[in-house]
């Protein structure tokens, strides 16, 4: 949806309120009351046949009587009357409808049917609808309080640059209310309710385009149109506006029957976590997180790295900050020699010029040492960002230090946060001076460092996005007709068909062929070269080993002949009724590291790639990394680095290093396949993919592919 279209919704020049009431204390009366109270300057049209006027304004009997097509219709009628109102919106040329009414999908089968009819009306007419079961929205900058939330009963709203979207109306405006108390400025608060039409992603995309919004946060109970999520996340990186998401619920993909290990060990929660890391999105787990990240994102500052400097007036508080930084993956490294020498000249012998730098309580007697320490640390090439940690600095000393902090921070481009553990009663003017000058201020060292971690995560993801835009190296693969037909059908591909698909996308597979008899197996093995593997070929048998359908390391013709006969007998006995299409004769591959590559179509987030330690213990170890497709080579390398077993691939304990470059290439080829065929394939698994010694490539030994 274009920004201009949503402007008509979130910046309406005219609003009609259907079901408006003269009772300002009622849900039906509050939207008009709040719009007037907070200074909405557009045209207002209350609509209710029971009244002739409300708040001195003419009240219209129906929408057709309103003298102009309105931008926004706020609907506050009973659920059974909503469809009729929406039809009037269509007839009268209204742009958007915001349905505050409840009694839809959240209330049972009848409500779900009503909500489905709303969606069908939107799809057929082009009317855009927010809700139902929402609480409207607030555009703080333009004084548009199109909501009934009691949060708007306060005066003097605090404007700012945080755009907040919530699928829960009550929670969304509760966050806004607490934010006002914390002096967190919002650009918008938008609730989306049941999302019959407009979703949180529509709103978030608009806010990313909004010039007055610097960061976007959202509260989510579920994600529809998951294929759009990577697009939204990449747009946030492109426009340099961080996203933070508060997602509740644990919907596991593994709750359904899964054919592959990939599906069995992969859940929506794990994928969502991985996607957030992939795109530098912060997971908020409490309301305080929303505010903490908004404070630091509001500065617009970014960091080139994760090296964190810490300067403190309290050794204990400095260590607390350092511990948190290291545990979060930030680097607290030694300062440059010249920096350390400069600080040693400033502080008493019982202080510390290492990182963290402890200027001690001597700052009370020699206040210039604190300012100079901050300046030299920010000038240090080993410091990408700085945490300033203060404790009981009060009174005039507090205001002097606050002024120093503001001036030093303004002279630097690096991200800086301040942790000042003191109450407002003792140091209120100093704390307010920092707040009023846009310095991110936190009551504890831990929260301050977490905010720096948020900046670092987003900065690194944005750098990857802007500097690692590697174009796709190959176009869609040319597939033979029989393979295209199989992909169009539902069910599982045979292992042989699956490997043909992988090979078409450039993923190396073992040499193999399909035969029908033991003698044909012997002939094929002679061509391929001993030793060989034999596997049953059956579309209805996904786990071949359990049915006795696999034999490995067959060294000669007699072994192949006997094994082939045994496989036919075993499958007939253990899987009666399963159609057997033949035997797969393939080469054996040794001396490599077993990995697993997978792809699954997550119901919320779309096509997801998985890499992990492979072989028979994959579900027990679950050493895996995820990314939403598509990925580039940089992201493929990051997936490898995230594995605990990455050291094995690198040649730990005297092992020969594996061919990492070939593994990266296989991941990128799988990404290409996912991009082209992700809407047809439910599950794909390569287990194992053997990573051979460096320079020798990889081989897919087995493949399981399940289509819709």
XYZ file of N, CA and C in Angstrom, residues 35-273:
717
model
N -11.391 13.936 20.108
C -10.964 14.684 18.923
C -11.079 16.187 19.169
N -12.178 16.589 19.786
C -12.381 18.012 20.093
C -11.402 18.461 21.177
N -11.293 17.652 22.218
C -10.461 18.014 23.371
C -8.998 18.227 22.989
N -8.487 17.402 22.061
C -7.068 17.476 21.716
C -6.795 18.307 20.471
N -7.806 18.996 19.987
C -7.559 20.023 18.986
C -7.520 19.561 17.548
N -8.309 18.550 17.208
C -8.371 18.139 15.801
C -8.897 19.296 14.965
N -8.225 19.597 13.864
C -8.569 20.788 13.074
C -9.354 20.468 11.806
N -9.558 19.186 11.515
C -10.315 18.836 10.319
C -11.816 18.911 10.558
N -12.571 18.490 9.554
C -14.035 18.510 9.646
C -14.528 17.292 10.412
N -15.466 17.510 11.344
C -16.039 16.440 12.151
C -17.527 16.314 11.852
N -17.986 15.062 11.654
C -19.383 14.814 11.332
C -19.920 13.693 12.217
N -20.551 14.045 13.358
C -21.228 13.001 14.131
C -22.451 12.491 13.358
N -22.660 11.167 13.394
C -23.780 10.557 12.674
C -24.558 9.666 13.634
N -25.799 10.028 13.859
C -26.705 9.230 14.698
C -28.108 9.794 14.534
N -29.063 8.999 14.040
C -30.412 9.527 13.799
C -31.141 9.945 15.075
N -30.593 9.591 16.244
C -31.278 9.943 17.494
C -31.023 11.377 17.938
N -30.003 12.013 17.361
C -29.658 13.365 17.816
C -29.676 14.345 16.641
N -29.953 15.590 16.960
C -29.834 16.651 15.960
C -28.504 17.373 16.069
N -27.940 17.377 17.300
C -26.619 17.981 17.483
C -25.902 17.326 18.648
N -24.566 17.342 18.574
C -23.710 16.854 19.651
C -22.558 17.833 19.787
N -22.327 18.305 21.001
C -21.252 19.261 21.276
C -21.326 20.482 20.371
N -22.541 20.925 20.100
C -22.733 22.110 19.279
C -22.558 21.867 17.793
N -22.320 20.614 17.403
C -22.161 20.286 15.988
C -23.426 19.611 15.482
N -23.777 19.875 14.235
C -24.920 19.195 13.641
C -24.652 17.691 13.617
N -25.649 16.903 13.981
C -25.548 15.449 13.946
C -26.395 14.946 12.781
N -25.808 14.126 11.927
C -26.462 13.691 10.698
C -27.148 12.341 10.899
N -28.285 12.125 10.214
C -29.021 10.872 10.410
C -28.325 9.656 9.806
N -27.547 9.856 8.755
C -26.822 8.749 8.129
C -25.643 9.309 7.354
N -24.793 8.421 6.868
C -23.578 8.864 6.192
C -23.891 9.565 4.880
N -24.979 9.173 4.229
C -25.346 9.799 2.954
C -25.692 11.273 3.122
N -26.051 11.674 4.334
C -26.420 13.071 4.590
C -25.210 13.964 4.836
N -24.066 13.371 5.079
C -22.850 14.157 5.313
C -22.485 14.869 4.013
N -22.154 16.161 4.064
C -22.018 16.963 2.838
C -20.789 16.680 1.986
N -19.879 15.795 2.407
C -18.694 15.500 1.603
C -18.248 14.070 1.851
N -17.549 13.462 0.886
C -16.944 12.154 1.147
C -15.836 12.323 2.190
N -15.898 11.558 3.239
C -14.944 11.742 4.331
C -13.755 10.806 4.161
N -12.639 11.216 4.767
C -11.443 10.376 4.721
C -11.578 9.169 5.633
N -12.149 9.380 6.811
C -12.200 8.321 7.813
C -13.585 8.244 8.444
N -14.089 7.013 8.564
C -15.339 6.757 9.275
C -15.008 5.925 10.504
N -15.329 6.438 11.683
C -15.167 5.684 12.923
C -16.497 4.998 13.214
N -16.453 3.675 13.326
C -17.673 2.880 13.458
C -17.815 2.410 14.897
N -18.865 2.903 15.579
C -19.127 2.497 16.965
C -20.577 2.047 17.100
N -20.993 1.142 16.225
C -22.324 0.545 16.309
C -22.163 -0.927 16.659
N -23.277 -1.584 17.030
C -23.239 -3.006 17.373
C -22.761 -3.827 16.180
N -22.185 -4.987 16.469
C -21.563 -5.805 15.435
C -22.506 -6.114 14.282
N -23.775 -6.388 14.585
C -24.708 -6.774 13.522
C -25.003 -5.626 12.560
N -24.701 -4.390 12.952
C -24.966 -3.247 12.082
C -23.753 -2.768 11.302
N -22.577 -3.403 11.524
C -21.340 -2.905 10.942
C -21.314 -3.062 9.420
N -21.756 -4.190 8.907
C -21.717 -4.408 7.462
C -22.546 -3.379 6.714
N -23.693 -3.009 7.273
C -24.514 -1.983 6.636
C -23.782 -0.643 6.607
N -23.094 -0.306 7.695
C -22.323 0.935 7.735
C -21.208 0.909 6.692
N -20.529 -0.225 6.569
C -19.446 -0.317 5.593
C -19.972 -0.182 4.169
N -21.147 -0.711 3.909
C -21.755 -0.542 2.581
C -22.032 0.927 2.305
N -22.478 1.656 3.336
C -22.689 3.103 3.187
C -21.361 3.812 2.897
N -20.282 3.344 3.553
C -18.963 3.935 3.302
C -18.590 3.794 1.827
N -18.838 2.619 1.276
C -18.541 2.393 -0.131
C -19.379 3.313 -1.008
N -20.690 3.384 -0.729
C -21.600 4.201 -1.540
C -21.241 5.679 -1.486
N -20.733 6.133 -0.346
C -20.469 7.562 -0.161
C -19.020 7.950 -0.453
N -18.185 6.994 -0.866
C -16.817 7.317 -1.247
C -15.879 7.558 -0.086
N -16.195 7.021 1.078
C -15.287 7.177 2.220
C -13.995 6.405 1.954
N -12.890 6.909 2.497
C -11.608 6.266 2.241
C -11.341 5.088 3.152
N -11.548 5.274 4.446
C -11.210 4.267 5.439
C -12.295 4.172 6.491
N -12.405 2.986 7.078
C -13.291 2.794 8.222
C -12.492 2.192 9.365
N -12.654 2.730 10.551
C -12.020 2.211 11.755
C -13.119 1.610 12.624
N -13.124 0.274 12.733
C -14.202 -0.412 13.442
C -13.789 -0.635 14.885
N -14.386 0.132 15.764
C -14.149 -0.017 17.191
C -14.999 -1.146 17.761
N -16.119 -1.426 17.119
C -17.061 -2.432 17.611
C -16.385 -3.774 17.815
N -16.836 -4.515 18.833
C -16.372 -5.876 19.071
C -17.501 -6.847 18.755
N -17.218 -8.149 18.931
C -18.221 -9.162 18.635
C -17.977 -9.861 17.319
N -16.714 -10.014 16.962
C -16.376 -10.628 15.675
C -15.583 -11.921 15.917
N -14.450 -12.103 15.254
C -13.747 -13.389 15.327
C -13.368 -13.762 16.753
N -13.242 -12.777 17.623
C -12.858 -13.060 19.007
C -13.991 -13.660 19.819
N -15.222 -13.681 19.237
C -16.397 -14.060 20.027
C -17.047 -15.372 19.615
N -16.525 -16.066 18.586
C -17.129 -17.336 18.211
C -17.429 -17.439 16.733
N -18.123 -18.515 16.354
C -18.362 -18.823 14.948
C -19.154 -17.740 14.232
N -20.206 -17.248 14.868
C -21.019 -16.215 14.227
C -20.200 -14.945 13.985
N -19.397 -14.594 14.973
C -18.543 -13.421 14.816
C -17.500 -13.620 13.741
N -16.948 -14.832 13.643
C -15.962 -15.110 12.592
C -16.580 -14.964 11.208
N -17.830 -15.389 11.086
C -18.511 -15.256 9.804
C -18.711 -13.790 9.450
N -19.106 -12.980 10.427
C -19.258 -11.543 10.188
C -17.940 -10.914 9.755
N -16.860 -11.312 10.428
C -15.552 -10.746 10.090
C -15.131 -11.173 8.689
N -15.413 -12.409 8.321
C -15.089 -12.858 6.979
C -15.845 -12.051 5.939
N -17.078 -11.689 6.226
C -17.866 -10.878 5.281
C -17.283 -9.475 5.160
N -16.719 -8.951 6.247
C -16.029 -7.653 6.166
C -14.856 -7.757 5.207
N -14.057 -8.823 5.354
C -12.905 -9.010 4.463
C -13.354 -9.115 3.016
N -14.404 -9.870 2.775
C -14.889 -10.036 1.403
C -15.354 -8.701 0.825
N -16.006 -7.878 1.653
C -16.442 -6.567 1.183
C -15.239 -5.701 0.826
N -14.217 -5.725 1.671
C -13.002 -4.938 1.386
C -12.347 -5.411 0.093
N -12.246 -6.728 -0.071
C -11.600 -7.275 -1.257
C -12.346 -6.900 -2.531
N -13.665 -6.826 -2.451
C -14.462 -6.595 -3.659
C -14.679 -5.122 -3.973
N -14.504 -4.252 -2.975
C -14.825 -2.832 -3.189
C -13.620 -1.906 -3.122
N -12.545 -2.314 -2.465
C -11.394 -1.424 -2.292
C -11.457 -0.587 -1.039
N -12.568 -0.664 -0.280
C -12.617 0.032 1.005
C -11.578 -0.581 1.931
N -10.841 0.242 2.653
C -9.857 -0.251 3.612
C -10.391 -0.066 5.020
N -10.206 -1.116 5.827
C -10.809 -1.170 7.158
C -9.753 -1.504 8.190
N -9.782 -0.789 9.310
C -8.971 -1.110 10.475
C -9.872 -1.746 11.522
N -9.401 -2.814 12.138
C -10.219 -3.543 13.104
C -10.809 -4.782 12.455
N -11.953 -5.259 12.976
C -12.728 -4.758 14.116
C -12.058 -5.078 15.450
N -12.783 -4.760 16.528
C -12.293 -5.022 17.872
C -10.982 -4.299 18.128
N -10.871 -3.077 17.622
C -9.689 -2.248 17.855
C -10.099 -1.037 18.690
N -9.121 -0.234 19.053
C -9.415 0.987 19.810
C -8.995 2.235 19.051
N -8.894 2.109 17.716
C -8.584 3.284 16.927
C -7.117 3.661 17.007
N -6.834 4.952 16.805
C -5.438 5.381 16.754
C -5.291 6.796 17.272
N -4.030 7.158 17.476
C -3.659 8.507 17.900
C -2.499 8.970 17.040
N -2.685 10.075 16.363
C -1.600 10.751 15.652
C -1.225 11.940 16.518
N -0.166 11.786 17.303
C 0.170 12.792 18.319
C 0.580 14.104 17.667
N 1.364 14.010 16.629
C 1.907 15.215 16.008
C 0.805 16.111 15.442
N -0.262 15.494 14.932
C -1.342 16.272 14.312
C -2.587 16.367 15.183
N -2.477 15.933 16.449
C -3.582 16.053 17.405
C -4.841 15.330 16.930
N -4.674 14.122 16.386
C -5.813 13.344 15.914
C -6.000 12.166 16.866
N -6.951 12.305 17.792
C -7.210 11.274 18.802
C -8.448 10.487 18.390
N -8.299 9.620 17.405
C -9.425 8.865 16.851
C -9.588 7.557 17.617
N -9.918 7.651 18.895
C -9.984 6.498 19.780
C -10.946 6.768 20.921
N -11.358 5.688 21.591
C -12.159 5.860 22.810
C -11.339 5.531 24.057
N -10.038 5.266 23.889
C -9.236 4.830 25.026
C -9.181 5.889 26.121
N -9.381 5.488 27.382
C -9.271 6.436 28.503
C -7.887 7.061 28.620
N -6.889 6.504 27.937
C -5.545 7.085 27.973
C -5.547 8.511 27.460
N -6.550 8.856 26.645
C -6.607 10.204 26.082
C -7.331 11.179 26.991
N -7.695 10.753 28.187
C -8.327 11.667 29.137
C -7.319 12.654 29.707
N -6.030 12.424 29.483
C -5.001 13.355 29.964
C -4.819 14.497 28.971
N -4.334 15.606 29.467
C -4.049 16.768 28.617
C -2.540 16.841 28.364
N -2.170 17.658 27.386
C -0.752 17.920 27.143
C 0.019 16.700 26.716
N -0.364 16.099 25.588
C 0.307 14.893 25.119
C 1.754 15.182 24.752
N 2.623 14.194 25.016
C 4.056 14.343 24.801
C 4.396 13.825 23.406
N 4.647 14.699 22.444
C 4.955 14.224 21.085
C 6.385 13.723 20.982
N 6.633 12.888 19.997
C 7.985 12.370 19.814
C 8.104 11.593 18.527
N 9.045 10.657 18.484
C 9.355 9.995 17.217
C 9.220 8.482 17.264
N 8.547 7.934 18.284
C 8.293 6.501 18.349
C 6.928 6.194 17.749
N 6.912 5.374 16.704
C 5.660 4.889 16.159
C 5.334 3.551 16.782
N 4.144 3.405 17.371
C 3.790 2.178 18.081
C 2.523 1.585 17.490
N 2.591 0.280 17.155
C 1.459 -0.450 16.596
C 1.136 -1.602 17.526
N -0.140 -1.843 17.777
C -0.517 -2.916 18.689
C -1.747 -3.643 18.179
N -1.658 -4.971 18.164
C -2.839 -5.756 17.830
C -3.834 -5.758 18.982
N -3.377 -5.431 20.167
C -4.260 -5.292 21.326
C -4.507 -3.813 21.581
N -5.762 -3.412 21.532
C -6.072 -2.003 21.761
C -5.779 -1.559 23.175
N -6.235 -2.341 24.159
C -6.042 -1.958 25.553
C -4.559 -1.895 25.898
N -3.795 -2.893 25.471
C -2.370 -2.880 25.784
C -1.662 -1.746 25.062
N -2.045 -1.512 23.826
C -1.394 -0.454 23.055
C -1.498 0.898 23.726
N -2.679 1.248 24.164
C -2.838 2.561 24.799
C -2.343 2.565 26.245
N -2.248 1.391 26.874
C -1.591 1.333 28.183
C -0.113 1.682 28.046
N 0.521 1.143 27.000
C 1.928 1.479 26.750
C 2.074 2.978 26.517
N 1.157 3.548 25.733
C 1.208 4.991 25.498
C 1.078 5.765 26.810
N 0.130 5.350 27.658
C -0.094 6.047 28.924
C 1.152 6.015 29.804
N 1.764 4.840 29.924
C 2.981 4.738 30.724
C 4.131 5.502 30.071
N 4.148 5.507 28.753
C 5.180 6.260 28.050
C 5.099 7.747 28.323
N 3.888 8.273 28.419
C 3.733 9.689 28.742
C 4.332 9.994 30.117
N 4.104 9.064 31.053
C 4.672 9.227 32.392
C 6.194 9.191 32.351
N 6.749 8.361 31.444
C 8.200 8.228 31.314
C 8.789 9.284 30.374
N 7.951 10.185 29.883
C 8.359 11.227 28.936
C 8.910 10.625 27.646
N 8.292 9.520 27.218
C 8.595 8.927 25.924
C 7.649 9.534 24.902
N 8.201 10.155 23.890
C 7.378 10.818 22.897
C 6.987 9.884 21.765
N 5.715 9.854 21.433
C 5.195 9.025 20.353
C 4.832 9.899 19.160
N 5.037 9.349 17.956
C 4.485 10.001 16.772
C 3.082 9.487 16.514
N 2.892 8.171 16.664
C 1.590 7.541 16.457
C 1.434 6.374 17.430
N 0.188 6.103 17.795
C -0.195 4.865 18.463
C -1.370 4.320 17.657
N -1.203 3.144 17.056
C -2.227 2.605 16.167
C -2.568 1.193 16.618
N -3.853 0.928 16.875
C -4.280 -0.413 17.238
C -4.990 -1.047 16.047
N -4.739 -2.326 15.820
C -5.265 -2.986 14.619
C -6.271 -4.083 14.908
N -6.446 -4.469 16.165
C -7.493 -5.415 16.526
C -7.404 -6.733 15.786
N -8.538 -7.170 15.241
C -8.605 -8.486 14.594
C -8.015 -8.516 13.190
N -7.726 -7.363 12.641
C -7.055 -7.251 11.333
C -7.818 -7.970 10.216
N -9.090 -7.643 10.075
C -9.868 -8.185 8.964
C -9.315 -7.708 7.630
N -8.725 -6.528 7.623
C -8.168 -5.981 6.380
C -6.768 -5.425 6.650
N -6.668 -4.217 7.148
C -5.359 -3.629 7.447
C -4.667 -4.405 8.559
N -3.368 -4.654 8.396
C -2.597 -5.382 9.394
C -1.549 -4.464 10.007
N -0.917 -4.972 11.047
C 0.145 -4.196 11.698
C 1.273 -3.901 10.719
N 1.496 -4.810 9.752
C 2.570 -4.565 8.789
C 2.227 -3.406 7.857
N 0.953 -3.248 7.508
C 0.554 -2.084 6.708
C 0.888 -0.795 7.451
N 0.552 -0.772 8.737
C 0.790 0.433 9.539
C 2.289 0.655 9.731
N 3.016 -0.408 10.063
C 4.458 -0.267 10.287
C 5.156 0.225 9.025
N 4.739 -0.269 7.874
C 5.350 0.179 6.626
C 5.122 1.671 6.413
N 3.927 2.136 6.721
C 3.645 3.568 6.610
C 4.523 4.374 7.572
N 4.650 3.889 8.806
C 5.436 4.624 9.798
C 6.912 4.677 9.419
N 7.406 3.644 8.748
C 8.790 3.684 8.281
C 8.988 4.782 7.240
N 7.931 5.133 6.525
C 8.004 6.217 5.540
C 7.735 7.582 6.154
N 7.236 7.593 7.386
C 6.846 8.851 8.021
C 8.080 9.622 8.494
N 8.210 10.866 8.051
C 9.400 11.653 8.369
C 9.550 11.925 9.863
N 8.444 11.975 10.585
C 8.519 12.283 12.009
C 8.710 11.076 12.899
N 8.861 9.891 12.317
C 9.044 8.661 13.087
C 10.461 8.152 12.898
N 11.182 7.937 14.012
C 12.570 7.464 13.931
C 12.705 5.981 14.228
N 11.763 5.416 14.961
C 11.780 3.980 15.221
C 10.346 3.499 15.350
N 10.152 2.204 15.108
C 8.813 1.618 15.142
C 8.837 0.424 16.078
N 7.851 0.367 16.962
C 7.702 -0.760 17.873
C 6.302 -1.332 17.702
N 6.160 -2.641 17.952
C 4.851 -3.271 17.777
C 4.640 -4.345 18.824
N 3.372 -4.492 19.228
C 2.936 -5.591 20.083
C 2.135 -6.541 19.211
N 2.557 -7.834 19.173
C 1.962 -8.796 18.250
C 1.493 -10.040 18.988
N 0.332 -10.509 18.571
C -0.159 -11.805 19.043
C -0.089 -12.842 17.936
N 0.106 -12.416 16.713
C 0.244 -13.317 15.574
C 0.649 -12.525 14.347
N 1.164 -13.231 13.348
C 1.610 -12.574 12.118
C 0.920 -13.237 10.935
N 0.155 -12.465 10.198
C -0.409 -12.938 8.936
C 0.471 -12.432 7.795
N 0.279 -12.991 6.613
C 1.066 -12.568 5.444
C 2.557 -12.586 5.763
N 3.022 -13.738 6.300
C 4.407 -13.825 6.733
C 5.420 -13.540 5.642
N 5.035 -13.773 4.374
C 5.977 -13.504 3.292
C 6.372 -12.040 3.224
N 5.547 -11.152 3.836
C 5.848 -9.724 3.815
C 6.839 -9.323 4.900
N 7.015 -10.180 5.903
C 7.844 -9.798 7.043
C 9.286 -9.474 6.642
N 9.949 -10.320 5.835
C 11.310 -9.950 5.419
C 11.346 -8.640 4.640
N 10.322 -8.388 3.835
C 10.280 -7.134 3.076
C 10.213 -5.935 4.021
N 9.366 -6.063 5.053
C 9.244 -4.979 6.032
C 10.554 -4.780 6.777
N 11.179 -5.889 7.198
C 12.428 -5.790 7.952
C 13.528 -5.159 7.111
N 13.604 -5.541 5.839
C 14.635 -4.957 4.970
C 14.340 -3.491 4.690
N 13.070 -3.134 4.627
C 12.753 -1.720 4.421
C 13.227 -0.899 5.618
N 13.052 -1.437 6.838
C 13.524 -0.725 8.031
C 15.018 -0.477 7.954
N 15.769 -1.470 7.474
C 17.214 -1.298 7.321
C 17.525 -0.268 6.244
N 16.754 -0.313 5.158
C 17.012 0.599 4.042
C 16.802 2.052 4.439
N 15.784 2.321 5.280
C 15.486 3.707 5.665
C 16.117 4.072 7.004
N 16.908 3.120 7.577
C 17.658 3.386 8.807
C 16.751 3.691 9.992
N 15.651 2.914 10.104
C 14.741 3.082 11.233
C 14.576 1.739 11.938
N 15.039 1.631 13.189
C 14.983 0.349 13.899
C 13.555 -0.101 14.188
N 13.381 -1.435 14.182
C 12.138 -2.077 14.596
C 12.372 -2.788 15.924
N 11.398 -2.723 16.816
C 11.406 -3.565 18.014
C 10.026 -4.201 18.130
N 9.997 -5.488 18.463
C 8.748 -6.242 18.423
C 8.536 -6.997 19.731
N 7.337 -6.849 20.263
C 6.911 -7.556 21.468
C 5.920 -8.618 21.005
N 6.403 -9.854 20.806
C 5.544 -10.918 20.287
C 5.277 -11.932 21.385
N 4.006 -12.196 21.626
C 3.614 -13.166 22.643
C 3.126 -14.440 21.963
N 3.031 -15.530 22.718
C 2.520 -16.784 22.182
C 3.632 -17.688 21.709
N 3.366 -18.963 21.757
C 4.330 -19.980 21.325
C 3.604 -20.957 20.410
N 3.551 -20.640 19.115
C 2.894 -21.504 18.149
C 3.943 -22.339 17.462
N 4.010 -23.626 17.766
C 5.068 -24.482 17.249
C 4.649 -25.168 15.961
N 5.489 -25.052 14.950
C 5.262 -25.767 13.705
C 5.232 -27.263 13.975
N 6.023 -27.720 14.920
C 6.107 -29.141 15.213
C 4.856 -29.720 15.821
N 3.837 -28.919 16.095
C 2.598 -29.437 16.643
C 1.837 -30.257 15.620
N 2.156 -30.077 14.347
C 1.547 -30.933 13.327
C 2.516 -32.058 12.992
N 2.004 -33.084 12.323
C 2.865 -34.194 11.920
C 3.901 -33.686 10.944
N 5.173 -33.986 11.210
C 6.253 -33.484 10.368
C 6.995 -34.653 9.745
N 7.203 -34.585 8.451
C 7.911 -35.658 7.756
C 9.404 -35.558 7.959
N 9.927 -34.358 8.126
C 11.376 -34.149 8.165
C 11.845 -33.756 9.548
N 13.141 -33.963 9.803
C 13.748 -33.452 11.035
C 13.607 -31.941 11.096
N 13.752 -31.302 9.944
C 13.676 -29.838 9.890
C 12.370 -29.347 10.491
N 11.263 -29.986 10.062
C 9.962 -29.572 10.579
C 9.792 -29.948 12.037
N 10.378 -31.083 12.434
C 10.198 -31.556 13.800
C 10.885 -30.661 14.818
N 12.027 -30.081 14.458
C 12.782 -29.294 15.446
C 12.604 -27.797 15.250
N 11.820 -27.405 14.252
C 11.684 -25.986 13.940
C 10.317 -25.484 14.382
N 10.291 -24.408 15.148
C 9.033 -23.802 15.562
C 8.998 -22.335 15.214
N 7.796 -21.794 15.178
C 7.638 -20.384 14.841
C 8.438 -19.496 15.787
N 8.466 -19.851 17.069
C 9.201 -19.021 18.027
C 10.693 -18.989 17.687
N 11.262 -20.154 17.356
C 12.688 -20.207 17.000
C 12.950 -19.425 15.727
N 12.056 -19.548 14.753
C 12.226 -18.824 13.498
C 12.116 -17.322 13.731
N 11.163 -16.916 14.555
C 10.992 -15.491 14.820
C 12.231 -14.909 15.490
N 12.781 -15.628 16.459
C 14.018 -15.179 17.106
C 15.138 -15.015 16.083
